[in-house]
């Protein structure tokens, strides 16, 4: 006699393997890959997903527990599961944690939410003949008891989530694109470069073969119009599309564009917004409608890359260089890299778009031809790139101090004389000004001038940032890593002096200075992530900017991503070299990208624009190349440095990050790990190319009350050689060492494959 068993992946367990359960006979006709189930785990009930089925399992060979409840409809198919397993393997993450990140959140207590799709469509169809008892049969609902329900059975099942008889649109705001849509927007006249790009990318979409394109177009070159044409073509082939953007708030701009372009082509239920802010019910509805093929377009931030397409045709990654595509907690994935592999495994097309591509993507396209390179060098409508001036602040303040016999410093003034004059000139000409400073708060830190004490976050080894209160709000100190806040002390805790002052500049301080200088003659607004967190306020500021109701906008990096302000005549980068001092191998690249992106906000309308870089390091190659819009020159220089020091794209990097609340234990564990790594390299000649840096404290040596060490493992990447696999084999060997395995399971040691930063 045999019984059927099922392998169940339990997302909340964190395990890197599935658990085995027996399948009651009444569930057999419902069982399939991806079925959500309720199972017992130790002393509690939890949810999981079926990953394999074995119908010839000896019934007496083990005392297995049984599945408690099951949903008829699966969350994924075998192809999706294969991809999840690949992700777990590549990123050295447990399959449980991969599913916990990729799939909509459910748990044993709200398992009944799985019937929401059928219930919602039933309400919309107003189909009185559809028996509601058939939609939810004895589904677990907390303390509810269905035993007395005459329509229930002995089988606890959530019935059909996706029914072929229920297909009406779902008219709620999260997925509707026609509620305020205007007529279909006029199609813009395309440039020759745009037409060529579209035709080149169309071919593999039509022929169903994999290809990745790097779409490198200067700011305002019309990349969005290329996306829209490709999207329309892909839909005409009855294929699905994923578009991911770097920030959630940018989805709103794309929604508006979609409303205008596709209001007559798409039904509301063929479009989905997918990101972490979507409500749980709405995300479940979206998920199953994508899986059924009903939804054709998925738009969202990085998590949208996990949308379960069944007919993938096109995956677009806008601003592919952006760091926000890298998840820095729990499952440490890069959505851009996943997009490329997803396209490869599904014979579809990936388009990576950017005005400032990542060095890795540029290298893959231009040097080793792994991607196809498409370059759009000119702005649409013949608009010119802005002229960029460099203001050397060393000379600026030195000259002013000599002439005025004063001791003026940058943190007090912030705006050079030329920046002030050009701001006034643009405001007088009814052109808008954008002042860019990528530092939230009022000052970067506060210090006791009597003893030198600096106020450090109690949880992290970083300075607390001073935020100045407005109106009746109190000023406070805030850690921008763990969000811990405290009141500004009146006395120094070390020497009891009251001689405490803020130092450095933040965007609030800049706002005060700008109001002091121009408040009588200009309408001024500030936008940063502290303000933008309130969707209504953030949208209101951007709408006012677009409608000409703001003269001077002061912003952090939130203004550099994807915004199109056609009347901006001047952009001033207050501190162009601020990112260069970060101790990370990507600091030059990120500084260059930031400068080019924010510069691209100027001159996007009919009139040309100007940009000013204020810097204390005017001769630095990053500043120089950015001021000339010389992207290829910068890439050539930076690639030569990366090659010299063996950093990506010329090397594969995997970081082992160790954390513990006890510093001594952490340090001991770090050196023990290094010892095992060194021994493992010596034992196998396959690993002779691997080099090891560390252990050493991370640049941010304490975060969220945990001390941090890291070991950096590197190996050269040689074009044509398949030498990535041995790096992964090596990590697997280290991870599975009996004396280390428990630290990986407990996440005292975390593996970061292809780290974005080494902080």
Short mmCIF file of N, CA and C in Angstrom, two decimals, residues 166-226:
data_model
loop_
_atom_site.label_atom_id
_atom_site.label_comp_id
_atom_site.label_asym_id
_atom_site.label_seq_id
_atom_site.Cartn_x
_atom_site.Cartn_y
_atom_site.Cartn_z
N UNK A 166 -15.86 33.60 -14.83
CA UNK A 166 -15.86 34.90 -14.18
C UNK A 166 -14.74 35.72 -14.79
N UNK A 167 -15.07 36.65 -15.63
CA UNK A 167 -14.00 37.37 -16.34
C UNK A 167 -14.26 38.86 -16.47
N UNK A 168 -15.21 39.39 -15.70
CA UNK A 168 -15.49 40.81 -15.84
C UNK A 168 -14.40 41.65 -15.22
N UNK A 169 -14.26 42.92 -15.66
CA UNK A 169 -13.21 43.80 -15.12
C UNK A 169 -13.36 44.02 -13.63
N UNK A 170 -12.26 44.37 -13.00
CA UNK A 170 -12.24 44.67 -11.57
C UNK A 170 -11.99 46.16 -11.41
N UNK A 171 -13.02 46.98 -11.23
CA UNK A 171 -12.87 48.43 -11.29
C UNK A 171 -12.48 49.06 -9.97
N UNK A 172 -11.25 48.87 -9.54
CA UNK A 172 -10.80 49.56 -8.34
C UNK A 172 -9.50 50.26 -8.67
N UNK A 173 -9.16 51.27 -7.87
CA UNK A 173 -8.15 52.24 -8.26
C UNK A 173 -6.78 51.65 -8.49
N UNK A 174 -6.44 50.58 -7.78
CA UNK A 174 -5.08 50.06 -7.89
C UNK A 174 -4.76 49.54 -9.28
N UNK A 175 -5.80 49.12 -10.04
CA UNK A 175 -5.48 48.58 -11.36
C UNK A 175 -6.18 49.32 -12.48
N UNK A 176 -7.01 50.30 -12.18
CA UNK A 176 -7.74 50.99 -13.24
C UNK A 176 -6.89 52.05 -13.90
N UNK A 177 -6.89 52.08 -15.24
CA UNK A 177 -6.15 53.13 -15.94
C UNK A 177 -7.09 54.02 -16.72
N UNK A 178 -8.42 53.85 -16.58
CA UNK A 178 -9.34 54.64 -17.39
C UNK A 178 -10.25 55.54 -16.57
N UNK A 179 -10.08 55.56 -15.26
CA UNK A 179 -11.01 56.33 -14.44
C UNK A 179 -10.97 57.81 -14.75
N UNK A 180 -9.79 58.33 -15.10
CA UNK A 180 -9.69 59.74 -15.45
C UNK A 180 -8.98 59.92 -16.78
N UNK A 181 -9.02 58.87 -17.60
CA UNK A 181 -8.25 58.91 -18.84
C UNK A 181 -8.85 59.87 -19.85
N UNK A 182 -7.98 60.52 -20.58
CA UNK A 182 -8.40 61.36 -21.69
C UNK A 182 -8.40 60.51 -22.95
N UNK A 183 -8.72 61.13 -24.07
CA UNK A 183 -8.63 60.41 -25.33
C UNK A 183 -7.20 59.96 -25.57
N UNK A 184 -7.06 58.94 -26.42
CA UNK A 184 -5.74 58.43 -26.72
C UNK A 184 -4.83 59.56 -27.17
N UNK A 185 -3.66 59.64 -26.57
CA UNK A 185 -2.74 60.73 -26.88
C UNK A 185 -2.24 60.62 -28.32
N UNK A 186 -1.98 61.77 -28.92
CA UNK A 186 -1.40 61.78 -30.25
C UNK A 186 -0.04 61.10 -30.22
N UNK A 187 0.23 60.33 -31.27
CA UNK A 187 1.53 59.68 -31.36
C UNK A 187 2.56 60.71 -31.77
N UNK A 188 3.64 60.76 -31.02
CA UNK A 188 4.69 61.73 -31.31
C UNK A 188 5.47 61.31 -32.54
N UNK A 189 5.95 62.30 -33.28
CA UNK A 189 6.79 62.01 -34.43
C UNK A 189 8.13 61.51 -33.92
N UNK A 190 8.51 60.33 -34.39
CA UNK A 190 9.72 59.70 -33.90
C UNK A 190 10.94 60.14 -34.70
N UNK A 191 12.07 60.21 -34.02
CA UNK A 191 13.33 60.50 -34.70
C UNK A 191 13.82 59.24 -35.40
N UNK A 192 14.80 59.41 -36.27
CA UNK A 192 15.37 58.25 -36.96
C UNK A 192 15.97 57.26 -35.97
N UNK A 193 16.65 57.79 -34.95
CA UNK A 193 17.24 56.91 -33.93
C UNK A 193 16.18 56.11 -33.19
N UNK A 194 15.06 56.78 -32.87
CA UNK A 194 13.98 56.08 -32.17
C UNK A 194 13.38 54.98 -33.05
N UNK A 195 13.12 55.31 -34.30
CA UNK A 195 12.54 54.33 -35.22
C UNK A 195 13.45 53.12 -35.39
N UNK A 196 14.74 53.39 -35.52
CA UNK A 196 15.70 52.31 -35.70
C UNK A 196 15.74 51.42 -34.46
N UNK A 197 15.72 52.05 -33.27
CA UNK A 197 15.74 51.29 -32.03
C UNK A 197 14.50 50.40 -31.92
N UNK A 198 13.34 50.95 -32.23
CA UNK A 198 12.09 50.19 -32.12
C UNK A 198 12.10 48.99 -33.06
N UNK A 199 12.49 49.20 -34.31
CA UNK A 199 12.50 48.11 -35.28
C UNK A 199 13.51 47.03 -34.89
N UNK A 200 14.65 47.44 -34.34
CA UNK A 200 15.67 46.47 -33.93
C UNK A 200 15.17 45.58 -32.80
N UNK A 201 14.48 46.18 -31.84
CA UNK A 201 14.01 45.42 -30.67
C UNK A 201 12.78 44.58 -31.00
N UNK A 202 11.98 45.03 -31.96
CA UNK A 202 10.77 44.29 -32.34
C UNK A 202 11.08 42.87 -32.83
N UNK A 203 12.18 42.73 -33.55
CA UNK A 203 12.46 41.47 -34.24
C UNK A 203 12.50 40.27 -33.30
N UNK A 204 13.31 40.30 -32.23
CA UNK A 204 13.32 39.12 -31.33
C UNK A 204 12.01 38.94 -30.56
N UNK A 205 11.27 40.04 -30.31
CA UNK A 205 9.96 39.89 -29.67
C UNK A 205 9.05 39.06 -30.57
N UNK A 206 9.07 39.38 -31.85
CA UNK A 206 8.23 38.67 -32.82
C UNK A 206 8.65 37.22 -32.96
N UNK A 207 9.96 36.97 -32.99
CA UNK A 207 10.47 35.63 -33.28
C UNK A 207 10.61 34.75 -32.04
N UNK A 208 10.26 35.29 -30.88
CA UNK A 208 10.30 34.50 -29.63
C UNK A 208 11.69 34.00 -29.29
N UNK A 209 12.69 34.86 -29.44
CA UNK A 209 14.00 34.43 -28.96
C UNK A 209 14.59 35.49 -28.04
N UNK A 210 15.45 35.00 -27.15
CA UNK A 210 16.00 35.86 -26.10
C UNK A 210 17.00 36.87 -26.65
N UNK A 211 16.90 38.08 -26.13
CA UNK A 211 17.92 39.09 -26.38
C UNK A 211 17.79 40.17 -25.32
N UNK A 212 18.94 40.70 -24.89
CA UNK A 212 18.94 41.85 -23.99
C UNK A 212 19.53 43.04 -24.74
N UNK A 213 18.84 44.16 -24.66
CA UNK A 213 19.29 45.40 -25.28
C UNK A 213 19.64 46.41 -24.20
N UNK A 214 20.76 47.10 -24.37
CA UNK A 214 21.05 48.27 -23.55
C UNK A 214 20.65 49.49 -24.36
N UNK A 215 19.58 50.14 -23.93
CA UNK A 215 19.09 51.35 -24.60
C UNK A 215 19.70 52.56 -23.90
N UNK A 216 20.78 53.05 -24.47
CA UNK A 216 21.53 54.16 -23.89
C UNK A 216 21.16 55.45 -24.62
N UNK A 217 20.33 56.25 -24.00
CA UNK A 217 19.91 57.50 -24.62
C UNK A 217 20.10 58.66 -23.67
N UNK A 218 20.60 59.77 -24.18
CA UNK A 218 20.81 60.94 -23.32
C UNK A 218 19.48 61.35 -22.70
N UNK A 219 19.53 62.14 -21.63
CA UNK A 219 18.31 62.61 -21.00
C UNK A 219 17.45 63.35 -22.02
N UNK A 220 16.13 63.11 -21.98
CA UNK A 220 15.17 63.74 -22.89
C UNK A 220 15.34 63.28 -24.34
N UNK A 221 15.87 62.06 -24.53
CA UNK A 221 16.04 61.54 -25.89
C UNK A 221 14.83 60.73 -26.35
N UNK A 222 13.82 60.60 -25.50
CA UNK A 222 12.59 59.92 -25.91
C UNK A 222 12.58 58.43 -25.66
N UNK A 223 13.24 57.98 -24.59
CA UNK A 223 13.24 56.55 -24.28
C UNK A 223 11.83 56.07 -23.93
N UNK A 224 11.06 56.92 -23.24
CA UNK A 224 9.70 56.52 -22.86
C UNK A 224 8.85 56.25 -24.09
N UNK A 225 9.00 57.06 -25.12
CA UNK A 225 8.24 56.85 -26.35
C UNK A 225 8.63 55.53 -27.02
N UNK A 226 9.89 55.17 -26.92
CA UNK A 226 10.33 53.86 -27.43
C UNK A 226 9.66 52.75 -26.64
#
